Coordinates of C-alpha atoms in Angstrom, one line a residue:
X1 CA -188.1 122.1 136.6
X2 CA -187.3 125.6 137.2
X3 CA -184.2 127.3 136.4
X4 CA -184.4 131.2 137.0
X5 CA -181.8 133.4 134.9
X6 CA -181.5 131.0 132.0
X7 CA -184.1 132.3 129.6
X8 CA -183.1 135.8 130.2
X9 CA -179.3 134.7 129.9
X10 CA -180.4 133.2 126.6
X11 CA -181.8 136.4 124.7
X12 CA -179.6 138.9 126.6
X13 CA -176.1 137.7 125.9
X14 CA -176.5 137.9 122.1
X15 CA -177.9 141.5 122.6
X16 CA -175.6 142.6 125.1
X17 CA -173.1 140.9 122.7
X18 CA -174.2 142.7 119.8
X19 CA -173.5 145.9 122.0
X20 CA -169.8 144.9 122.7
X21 CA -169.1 144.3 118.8
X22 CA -170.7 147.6 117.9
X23 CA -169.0 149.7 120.6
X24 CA -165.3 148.4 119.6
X25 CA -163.2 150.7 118.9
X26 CA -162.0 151.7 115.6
X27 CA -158.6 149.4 116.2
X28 CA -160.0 146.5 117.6
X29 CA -162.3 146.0 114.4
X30 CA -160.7 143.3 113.5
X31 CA -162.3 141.5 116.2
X32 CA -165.7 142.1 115.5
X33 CA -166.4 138.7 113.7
X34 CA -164.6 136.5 116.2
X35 CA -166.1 138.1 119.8
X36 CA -169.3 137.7 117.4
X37 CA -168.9 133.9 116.8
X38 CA -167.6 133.6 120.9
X39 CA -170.8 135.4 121.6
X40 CA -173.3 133.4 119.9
X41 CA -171.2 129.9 120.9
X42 CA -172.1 131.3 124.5
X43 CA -176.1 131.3 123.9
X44 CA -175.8 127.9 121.9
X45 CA -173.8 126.5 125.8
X46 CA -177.4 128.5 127.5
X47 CA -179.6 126.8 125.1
X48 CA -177.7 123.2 125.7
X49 CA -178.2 123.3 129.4
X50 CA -181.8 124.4 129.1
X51 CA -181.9 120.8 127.0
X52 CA -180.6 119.1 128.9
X53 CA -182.7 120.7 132.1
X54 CA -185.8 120.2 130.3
X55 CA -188.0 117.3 131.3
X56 CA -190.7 116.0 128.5
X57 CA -192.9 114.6 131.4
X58 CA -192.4 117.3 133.5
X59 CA -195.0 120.8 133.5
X60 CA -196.0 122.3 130.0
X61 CA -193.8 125.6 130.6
X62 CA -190.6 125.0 132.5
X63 CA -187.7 127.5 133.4
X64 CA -190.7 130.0 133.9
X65 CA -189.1 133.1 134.8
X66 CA -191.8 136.2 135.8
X67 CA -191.6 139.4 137.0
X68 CA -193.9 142.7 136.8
X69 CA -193.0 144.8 133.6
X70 CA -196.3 147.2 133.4
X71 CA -198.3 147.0 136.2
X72 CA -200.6 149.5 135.0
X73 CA -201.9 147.3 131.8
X74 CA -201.1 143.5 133.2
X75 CA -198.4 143.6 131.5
X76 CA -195.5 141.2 132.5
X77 CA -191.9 139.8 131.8
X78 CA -192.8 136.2 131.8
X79 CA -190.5 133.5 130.1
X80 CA -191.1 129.8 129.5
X81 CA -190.0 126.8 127.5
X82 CA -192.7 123.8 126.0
X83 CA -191.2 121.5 123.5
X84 CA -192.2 123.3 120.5
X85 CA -190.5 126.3 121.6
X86 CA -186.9 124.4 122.5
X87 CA -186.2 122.7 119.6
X88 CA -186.9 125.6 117.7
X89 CA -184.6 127.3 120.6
X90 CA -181.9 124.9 119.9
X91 CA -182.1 125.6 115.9
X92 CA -182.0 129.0 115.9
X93 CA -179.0 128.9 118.9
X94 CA -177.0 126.0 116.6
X95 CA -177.0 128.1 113.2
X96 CA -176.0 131.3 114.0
X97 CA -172.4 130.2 114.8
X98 CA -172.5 128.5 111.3
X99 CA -174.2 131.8 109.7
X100 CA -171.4 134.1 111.3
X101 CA -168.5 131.8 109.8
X102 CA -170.8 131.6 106.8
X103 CA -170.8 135.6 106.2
X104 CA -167.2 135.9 107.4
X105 CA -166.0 137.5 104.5
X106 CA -169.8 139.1 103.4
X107 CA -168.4 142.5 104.8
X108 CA -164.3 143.7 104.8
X109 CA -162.3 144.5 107.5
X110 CA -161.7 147.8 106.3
X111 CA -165.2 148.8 105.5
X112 CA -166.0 152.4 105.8
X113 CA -167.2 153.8 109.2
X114 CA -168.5 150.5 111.6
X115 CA -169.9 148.6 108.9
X116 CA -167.7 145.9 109.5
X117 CA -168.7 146.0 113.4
X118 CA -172.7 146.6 112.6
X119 CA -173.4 143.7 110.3
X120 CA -172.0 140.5 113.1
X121 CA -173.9 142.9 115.5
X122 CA -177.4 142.8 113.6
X123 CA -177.4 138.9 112.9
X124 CA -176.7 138.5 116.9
X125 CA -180.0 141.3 117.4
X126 CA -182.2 139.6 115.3
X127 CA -181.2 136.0 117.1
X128 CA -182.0 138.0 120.4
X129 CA -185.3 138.8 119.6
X130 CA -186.4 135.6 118.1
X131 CA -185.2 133.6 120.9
X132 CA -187.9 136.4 123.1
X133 CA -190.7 135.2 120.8
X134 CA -190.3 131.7 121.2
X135 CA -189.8 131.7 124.8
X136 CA -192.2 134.6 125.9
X137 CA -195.4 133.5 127.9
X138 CA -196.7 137.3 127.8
X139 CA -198.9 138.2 124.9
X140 CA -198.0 141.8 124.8
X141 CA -194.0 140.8 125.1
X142 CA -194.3 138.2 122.2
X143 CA -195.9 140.9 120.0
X144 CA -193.1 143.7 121.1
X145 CA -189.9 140.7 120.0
X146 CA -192.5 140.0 116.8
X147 CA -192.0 143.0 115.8
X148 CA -188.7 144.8 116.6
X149 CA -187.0 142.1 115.0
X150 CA -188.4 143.6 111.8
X151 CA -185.4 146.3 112.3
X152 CA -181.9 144.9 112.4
X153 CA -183.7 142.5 109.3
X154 CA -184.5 145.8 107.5
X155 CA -181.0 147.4 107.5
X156 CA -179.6 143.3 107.0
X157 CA -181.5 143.2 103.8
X158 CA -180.9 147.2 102.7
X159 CA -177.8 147.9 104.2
X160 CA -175.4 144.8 103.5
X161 CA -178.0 142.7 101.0
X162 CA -176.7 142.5 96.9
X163 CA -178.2 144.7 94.1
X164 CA -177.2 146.7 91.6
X165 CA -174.2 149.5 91.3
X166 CA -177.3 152.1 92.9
X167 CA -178.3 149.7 95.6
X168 CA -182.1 149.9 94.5
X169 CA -182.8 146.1 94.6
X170 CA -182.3 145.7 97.8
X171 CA -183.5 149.1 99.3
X172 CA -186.8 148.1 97.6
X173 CA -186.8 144.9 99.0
X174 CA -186.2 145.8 102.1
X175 CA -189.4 148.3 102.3
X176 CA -191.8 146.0 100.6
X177 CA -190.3 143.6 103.3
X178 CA -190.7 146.3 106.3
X179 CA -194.0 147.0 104.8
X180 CA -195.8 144.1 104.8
X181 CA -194.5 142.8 108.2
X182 CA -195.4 146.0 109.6
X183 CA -198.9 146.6 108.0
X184 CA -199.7 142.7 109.3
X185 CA -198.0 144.0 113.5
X186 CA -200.6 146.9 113.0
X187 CA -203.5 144.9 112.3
X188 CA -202.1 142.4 115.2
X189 CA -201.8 144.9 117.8
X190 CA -205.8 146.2 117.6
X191 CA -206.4 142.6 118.1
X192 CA -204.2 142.4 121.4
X193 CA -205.4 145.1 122.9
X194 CA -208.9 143.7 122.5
X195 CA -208.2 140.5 124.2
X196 CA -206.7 142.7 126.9
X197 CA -209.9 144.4 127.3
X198 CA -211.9 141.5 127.2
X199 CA -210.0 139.6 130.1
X200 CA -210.5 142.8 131.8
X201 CA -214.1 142.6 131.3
X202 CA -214.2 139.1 132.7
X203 CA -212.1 139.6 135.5
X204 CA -209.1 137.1 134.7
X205 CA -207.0 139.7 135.6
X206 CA -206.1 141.4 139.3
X207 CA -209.0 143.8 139.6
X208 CA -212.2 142.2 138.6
X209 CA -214.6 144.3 136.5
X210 CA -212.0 147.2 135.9
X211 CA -210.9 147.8 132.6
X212 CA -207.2 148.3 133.7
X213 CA -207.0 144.9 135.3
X214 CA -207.0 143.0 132.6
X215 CA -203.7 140.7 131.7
X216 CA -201.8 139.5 128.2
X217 CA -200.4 136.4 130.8
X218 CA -200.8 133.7 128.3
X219 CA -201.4 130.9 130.8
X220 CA -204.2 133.1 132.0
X221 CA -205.6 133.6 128.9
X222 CA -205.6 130.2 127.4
X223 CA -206.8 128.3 131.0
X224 CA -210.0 131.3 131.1
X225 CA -210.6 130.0 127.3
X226 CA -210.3 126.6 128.0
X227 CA -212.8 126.4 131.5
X228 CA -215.4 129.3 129.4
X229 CA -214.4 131.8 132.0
X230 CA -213.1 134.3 128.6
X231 CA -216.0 133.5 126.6
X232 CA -216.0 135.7 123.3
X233 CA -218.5 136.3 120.8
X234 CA -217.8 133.9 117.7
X235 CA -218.6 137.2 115.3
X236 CA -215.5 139.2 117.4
X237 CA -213.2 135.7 117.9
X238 CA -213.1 135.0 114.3
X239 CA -212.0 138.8 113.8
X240 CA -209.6 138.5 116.6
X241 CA -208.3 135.2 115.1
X242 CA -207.6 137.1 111.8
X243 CA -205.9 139.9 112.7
X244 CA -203.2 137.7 114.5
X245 CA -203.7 134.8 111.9
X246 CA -202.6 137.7 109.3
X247 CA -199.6 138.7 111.0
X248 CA -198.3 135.1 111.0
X249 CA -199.1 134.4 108.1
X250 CA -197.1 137.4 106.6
X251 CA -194.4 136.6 108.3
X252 CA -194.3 132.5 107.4
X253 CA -195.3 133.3 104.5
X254 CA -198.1 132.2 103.5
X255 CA -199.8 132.5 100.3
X256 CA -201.1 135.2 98.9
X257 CA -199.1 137.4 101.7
X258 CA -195.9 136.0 100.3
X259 CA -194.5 138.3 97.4
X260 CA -192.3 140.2 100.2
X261 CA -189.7 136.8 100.5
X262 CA -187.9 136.0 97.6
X263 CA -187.4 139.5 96.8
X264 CA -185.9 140.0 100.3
X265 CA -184.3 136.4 99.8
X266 CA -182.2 137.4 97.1
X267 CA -181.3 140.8 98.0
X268 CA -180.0 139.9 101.9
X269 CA -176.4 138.1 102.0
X270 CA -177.1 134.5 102.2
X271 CA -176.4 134.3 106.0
X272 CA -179.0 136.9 106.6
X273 CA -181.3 135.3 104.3
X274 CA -181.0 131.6 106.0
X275 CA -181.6 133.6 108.9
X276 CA -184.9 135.2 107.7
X277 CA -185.8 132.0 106.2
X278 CA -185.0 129.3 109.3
X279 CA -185.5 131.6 111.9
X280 CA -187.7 134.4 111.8
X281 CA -190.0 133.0 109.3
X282 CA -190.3 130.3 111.9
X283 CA -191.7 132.8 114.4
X284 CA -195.0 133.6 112.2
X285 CA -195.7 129.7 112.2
X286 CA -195.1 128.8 115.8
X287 CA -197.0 131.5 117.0
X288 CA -199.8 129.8 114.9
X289 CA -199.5 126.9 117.4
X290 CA -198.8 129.1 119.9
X291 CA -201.3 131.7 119.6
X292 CA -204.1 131.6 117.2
X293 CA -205.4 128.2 117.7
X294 CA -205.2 128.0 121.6
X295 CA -206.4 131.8 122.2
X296 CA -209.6 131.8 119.3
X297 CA -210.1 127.6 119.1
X298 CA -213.7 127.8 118.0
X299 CA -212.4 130.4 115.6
X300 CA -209.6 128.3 114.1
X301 CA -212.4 125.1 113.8
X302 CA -214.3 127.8 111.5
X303 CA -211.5 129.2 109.9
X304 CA -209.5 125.7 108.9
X305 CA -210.9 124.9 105.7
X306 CA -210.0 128.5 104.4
X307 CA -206.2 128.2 105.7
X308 CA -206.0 124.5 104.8
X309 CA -206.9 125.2 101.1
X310 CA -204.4 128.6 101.1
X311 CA -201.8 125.9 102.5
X312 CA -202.4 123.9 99.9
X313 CA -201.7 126.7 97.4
X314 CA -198.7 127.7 98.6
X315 CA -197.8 124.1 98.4
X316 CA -198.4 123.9 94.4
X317 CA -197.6 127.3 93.6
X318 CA -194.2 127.9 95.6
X319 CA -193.4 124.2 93.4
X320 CA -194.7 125.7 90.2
X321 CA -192.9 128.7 90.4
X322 CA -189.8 127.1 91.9
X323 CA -189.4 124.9 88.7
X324 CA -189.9 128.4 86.7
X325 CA -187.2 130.4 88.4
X326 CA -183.7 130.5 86.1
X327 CA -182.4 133.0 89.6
X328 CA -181.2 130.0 91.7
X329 CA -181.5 131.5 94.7
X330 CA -185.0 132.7 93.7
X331 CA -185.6 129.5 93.5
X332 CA -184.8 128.1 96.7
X333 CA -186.9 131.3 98.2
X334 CA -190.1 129.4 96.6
X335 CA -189.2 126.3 97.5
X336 CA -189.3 127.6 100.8
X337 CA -192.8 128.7 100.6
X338 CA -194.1 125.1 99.0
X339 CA -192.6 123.8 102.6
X340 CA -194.5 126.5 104.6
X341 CA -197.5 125.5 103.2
X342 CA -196.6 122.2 104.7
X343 CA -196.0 123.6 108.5
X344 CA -199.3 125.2 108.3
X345 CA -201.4 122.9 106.6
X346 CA -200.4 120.5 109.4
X347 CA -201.2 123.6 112.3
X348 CA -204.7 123.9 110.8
X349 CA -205.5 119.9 110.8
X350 CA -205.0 120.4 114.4
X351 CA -204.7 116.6 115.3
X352 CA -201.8 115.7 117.1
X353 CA -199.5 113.9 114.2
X354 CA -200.0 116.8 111.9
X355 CA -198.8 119.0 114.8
X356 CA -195.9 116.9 115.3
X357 CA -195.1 116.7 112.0
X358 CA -195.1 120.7 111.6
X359 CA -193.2 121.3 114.5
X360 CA -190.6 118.7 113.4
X361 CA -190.8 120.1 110.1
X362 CA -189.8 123.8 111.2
X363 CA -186.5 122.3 112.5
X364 CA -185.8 119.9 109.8
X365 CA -186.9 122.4 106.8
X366 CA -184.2 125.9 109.2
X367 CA -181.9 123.0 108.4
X368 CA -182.5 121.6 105.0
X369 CA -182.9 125.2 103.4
X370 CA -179.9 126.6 105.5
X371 CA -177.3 123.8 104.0
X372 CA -178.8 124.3 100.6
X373 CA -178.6 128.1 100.4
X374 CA -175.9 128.3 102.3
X375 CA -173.6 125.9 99.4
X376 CA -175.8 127.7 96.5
X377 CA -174.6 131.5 98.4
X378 CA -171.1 129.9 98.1
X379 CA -171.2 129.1 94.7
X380 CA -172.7 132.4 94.0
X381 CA -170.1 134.0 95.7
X382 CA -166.9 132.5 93.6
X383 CA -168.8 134.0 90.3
X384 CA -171.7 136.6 91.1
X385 CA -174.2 135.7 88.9
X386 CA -177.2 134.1 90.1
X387 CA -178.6 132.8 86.8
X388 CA -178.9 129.2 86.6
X389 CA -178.1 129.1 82.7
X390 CA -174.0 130.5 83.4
X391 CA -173.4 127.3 85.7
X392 CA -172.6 124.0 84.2
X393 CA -170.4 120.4 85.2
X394 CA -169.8 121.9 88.9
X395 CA -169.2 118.6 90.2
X396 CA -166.3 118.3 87.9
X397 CA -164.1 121.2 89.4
X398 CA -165.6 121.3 92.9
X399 CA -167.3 118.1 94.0
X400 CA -167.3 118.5 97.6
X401 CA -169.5 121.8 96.4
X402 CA -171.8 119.8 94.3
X403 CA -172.1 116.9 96.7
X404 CA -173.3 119.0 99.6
X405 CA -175.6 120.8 97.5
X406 CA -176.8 117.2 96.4
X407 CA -177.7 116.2 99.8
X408 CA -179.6 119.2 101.1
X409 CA -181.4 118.9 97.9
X410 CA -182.4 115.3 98.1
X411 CA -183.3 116.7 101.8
X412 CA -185.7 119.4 100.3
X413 CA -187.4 116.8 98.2
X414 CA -187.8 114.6 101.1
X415 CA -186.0 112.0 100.2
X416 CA -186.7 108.9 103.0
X417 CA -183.5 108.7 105.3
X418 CA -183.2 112.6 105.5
X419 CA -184.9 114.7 108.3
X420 CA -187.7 116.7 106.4
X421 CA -188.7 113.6 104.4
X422 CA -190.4 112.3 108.5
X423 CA -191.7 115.5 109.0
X424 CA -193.6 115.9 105.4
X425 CA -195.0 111.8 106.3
X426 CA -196.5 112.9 109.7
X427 CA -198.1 116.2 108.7
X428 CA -199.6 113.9 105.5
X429 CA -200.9 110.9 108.0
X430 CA -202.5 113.8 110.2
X431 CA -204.0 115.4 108.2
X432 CA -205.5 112.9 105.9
X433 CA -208.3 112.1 108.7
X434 CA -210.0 115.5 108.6
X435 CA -209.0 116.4 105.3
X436 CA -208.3 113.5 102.9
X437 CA -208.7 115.8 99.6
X438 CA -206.2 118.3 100.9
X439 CA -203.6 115.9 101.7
X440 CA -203.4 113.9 98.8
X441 CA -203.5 117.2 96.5
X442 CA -200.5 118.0 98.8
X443 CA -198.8 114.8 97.5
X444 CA -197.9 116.5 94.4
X445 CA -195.0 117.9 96.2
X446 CA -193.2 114.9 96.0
X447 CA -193.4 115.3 92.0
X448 CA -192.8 118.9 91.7
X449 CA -189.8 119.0 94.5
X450 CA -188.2 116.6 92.3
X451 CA -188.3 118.4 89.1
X452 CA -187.1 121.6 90.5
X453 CA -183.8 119.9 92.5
X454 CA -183.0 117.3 90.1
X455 CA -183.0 119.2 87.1
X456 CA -181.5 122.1 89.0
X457 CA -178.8 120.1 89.5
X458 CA -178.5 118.7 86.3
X459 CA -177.9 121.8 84.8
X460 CA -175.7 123.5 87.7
X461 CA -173.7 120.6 88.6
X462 CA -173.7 118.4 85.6
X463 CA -172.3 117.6 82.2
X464 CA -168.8 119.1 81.5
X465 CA -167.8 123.0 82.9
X466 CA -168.9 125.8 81.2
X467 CA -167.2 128.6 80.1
X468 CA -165.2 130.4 83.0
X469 CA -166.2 127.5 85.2
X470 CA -163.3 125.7 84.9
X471 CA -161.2 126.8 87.7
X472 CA -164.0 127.1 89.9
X473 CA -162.6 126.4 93.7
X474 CA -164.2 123.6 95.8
X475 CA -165.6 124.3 99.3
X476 CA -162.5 125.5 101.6
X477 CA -161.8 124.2 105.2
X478 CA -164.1 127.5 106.7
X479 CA -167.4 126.6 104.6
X480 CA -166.5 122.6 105.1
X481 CA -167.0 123.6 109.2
X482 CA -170.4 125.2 107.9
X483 CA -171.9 122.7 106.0
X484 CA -170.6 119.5 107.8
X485 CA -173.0 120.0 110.6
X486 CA -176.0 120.9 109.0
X487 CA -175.8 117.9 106.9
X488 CA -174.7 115.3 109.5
X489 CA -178.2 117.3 111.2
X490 CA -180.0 116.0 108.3
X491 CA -178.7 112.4 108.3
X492 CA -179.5 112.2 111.8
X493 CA -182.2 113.7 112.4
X494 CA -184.0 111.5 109.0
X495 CA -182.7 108.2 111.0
X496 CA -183.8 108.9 114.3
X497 CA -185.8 111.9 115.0
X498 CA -187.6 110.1 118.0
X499 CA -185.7 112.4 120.5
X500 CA -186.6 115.6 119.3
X501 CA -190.3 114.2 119.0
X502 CA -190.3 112.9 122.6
X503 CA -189.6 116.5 123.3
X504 CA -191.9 117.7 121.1
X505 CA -195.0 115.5 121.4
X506 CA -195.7 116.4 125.3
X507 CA -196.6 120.0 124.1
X508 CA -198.4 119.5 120.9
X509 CA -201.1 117.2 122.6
X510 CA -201.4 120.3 125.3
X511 CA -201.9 122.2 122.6
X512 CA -204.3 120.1 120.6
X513 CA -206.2 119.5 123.8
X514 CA -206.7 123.2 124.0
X515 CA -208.4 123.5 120.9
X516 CA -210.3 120.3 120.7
X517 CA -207.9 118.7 118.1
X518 CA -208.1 114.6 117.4
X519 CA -205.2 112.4 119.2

């Protein structure tokens, strides 16, 4: 089912949006923040009718919009939808409504110059560009969105992020984040242009035989792969596989490319840091599915025991470290890379319920981690300290507060009747098969989850109030709006996830297909 203008409408009106709120003039500032919120309610009505047009048993791409962009390199504008990419379509069009009311107050009205116009205008930006990487079908597209969404996070992060009186926290973590992400696009980008050279040399593009008829079409690439028409040399596929394997896994992040995020986490305003962490982060793992194991899948069968084991790291480590962290924001920032470890150790078992499970898992963990840093930025907020130690009997002067942040913590443990907990038991059943030791060593997420929420949460929210904690106010009827979805999202989608996995399911056995994975 084809529905031509959608997909662009979908990344367009937040950046044409984003336009508007910046070009307001100096006395209509005031309505920055609500054209903003109308803006990015309009691209959550585009990505509800694209759900509701989608059919699971209809084509693998659908709403495939294509038209020439650079004719001279087989370059094109070509848009599509699978599974995998709507539901993460519909997660990052559902929280940036919440994130918007979430920062409402993260910059004033009256801030000098356009500040107050520039930050709404960046979050919309960055949605804009993600939404182009999930939905692009052009390899050369996808890597353009991969990385210019690096910029409106930069000045996120540096320009409107917390540090100290000189602003050097978050200037430095916004270059070590800038750095990285870049350094990992640079390495990606000699590897594109090789595959572009090698379809050129193999004739999948226009102009057999000519080394400017070559094409970054994805369906092109992947079907040449697939019937041995693009056959590549294992020695220059596993390099290949690397160089965009390395890019991802800076941006998910993966251990031992991780030391950029909870810098960055901490630094950014919590809406732009849910949005780093749900969102873009997100990118660098679906294009895993997406791109490294369809494009090089004799590479990724040589190269999955070495990204299994790092996923298993980043599993125990990001736990380890998460129990060590007295920053509670810190904190959730490692959690978050325990649970990547989980997306990508089920990518890299490449059977079809491990692939489930991680794509599940990106939706349910943008959720989890937005309702638990979102309530944690909120408490935050009220005093300005981070440390865990000033906190103490929470649930005593705010309980609505504490409750929420009970329930997307039980949700980060994976506690069974909450979303992530059906994600982490799919991604363990698939990949027990191929890799029995790695999943059961996985297992000790269960036990190291626990110990960083629950006694997190003894100490926060427990025992009487501490000192200067006493008149601490509860969660007011703006951050209620917030956190009442996400956690009704949680509920739900732990009780019956079985439509978003019909979705799913059709396009992760295409994709497991492509690279020879088990059923």
């Amino acid at each position: 089912m084809n529905g031509p203008g959608l997909l662009s409408a979908l990344w367009l009106t937040p950046l044409v949006g984003a336009l508007v709120v910046v070009a307001l003039p100096s006395g209509a500032r005031r309505a920055a923040r609500p054209l903003a919120l109308a803006t990015s309610l309009g691209v959550l009505a585009v990505a509800v009718a694209l759900a509701v047009g989608f059919d699971p048993a209809g084509q693998t791409h659908q709403f495939v919009e294509s038209r020439s962009w650079i004719p001279a390199f087989g370059a094109t504008y070509t848009l599509g939808l699978d599974g995998i990419a709507l539901v993460l379509v519909l997660l990052t069009a559902a929280l940036m409504p919440l994130l918007l009311l979430a920062g409402w107050h993260d910059v004033d009205d009256g801030a000098h110059g356009r500040r107050a116009q520039a930050y709404p205008a960046l979050l919309l930006t960055t949605q804009g560009l993600a939404l182009v990487a999930f939905t692009s079908l052009d390899v050369l597209l996808f890597y353009v969105a991969f990385e210019a969404m690096l910029i409106p996070l930069y000045f996120l992060i540096g320009g409107f992020g917390h540090s100290d009186s000189t602003g050097a926290d978050r200037a430095a973590a916004a270059v070590r984040f800038l750095i990285y992400n870049l350094l990992g696009g640079l390495v990606m980008l000699v590897a594109v242009i090789g595959l572009y050279v090698l379809t050129a040399r193999a004739g999948i593009g226009t102009d057999a035989g000519s080394i400017g008829a070559g094409t970054f079409d994805y369906r092109l690439i992947t079907a040449a792969v697939a019937d041995g028409r693009l056959e590549i040399t294992p020695g220059v596929a596993l390099l290949m596989f690397a160089a965009f394997t390395l890019a991802f896994a800076i941006k998910a992040p993966l251990w031992p490319f991780h030391t950029w995020l909870p810098g960055a986490a901490v630094a950014a305003t919590p809406a732009s840091a849910v949005l780093m962490m749900a969102v873009v982060d997100k990118v660098g793992t679906f294009a895993m599915l997406r791109y490294s194991l369809p494009l090089f899948p004799d590479a990724a069968a040589t190269a999955a025991p070495v990204l299994i084991t790092l996923a298993v790291v980043s599993i125990v480590y990001g736990g380890l470290m998460a129990i060590a962290q007295t920053d509670l924001l810190r904190l959730i920032a490692y959690a978050s890379i325990s649970h990547f470890g989980f997306i990508i150790l089920g990518i890299f078992a490449r059977t079809e319920q491990a692939a489930a499970g991680s794509t599940l898992y990106m939706v349910n963990h943008g959720v989890a981690t937005a309702a638990l840093f979102l309530v944690a930025g909120f408490l935050v907020r009220r005093h300005r300290i981070r440390e865990i130690g000033y906190y103490g009997g929470v649930q005593q002067v705010a309980p609505l507060l504490a409750g929420t942040f009970l329930i997307a913590g039980l949700a980060t443990l994976s506690l069974p009747g909450l979303a992530p907990f059906v994600s982490e038991f799919l991604v363990f059943v698939g990949t027990f098969g191929p890799y029995p030791v790695a999943a059961v060593l996985a297992t000790s997420t269960f036990v190291l989850a626990a110990i960083y929420i629950l006694w997190t949460y003894q100490r926060v929210m427990g025992g009487p109030p501490a000192t200067g904690l006493a008149r601490t106010p509860d969660l007011g009827h703006r951050e209620l709006v917030v956190v009442i979805p996400l956690v009704v999202a949680l509920i739900v989608l732990g009780f019956y996830p079985q439509p978003a996995l019909d979705v799913i399911e059709p396009a992760v056995a295409h994709t497991v297909a492509l690279v020879g994975g088990a059923r």
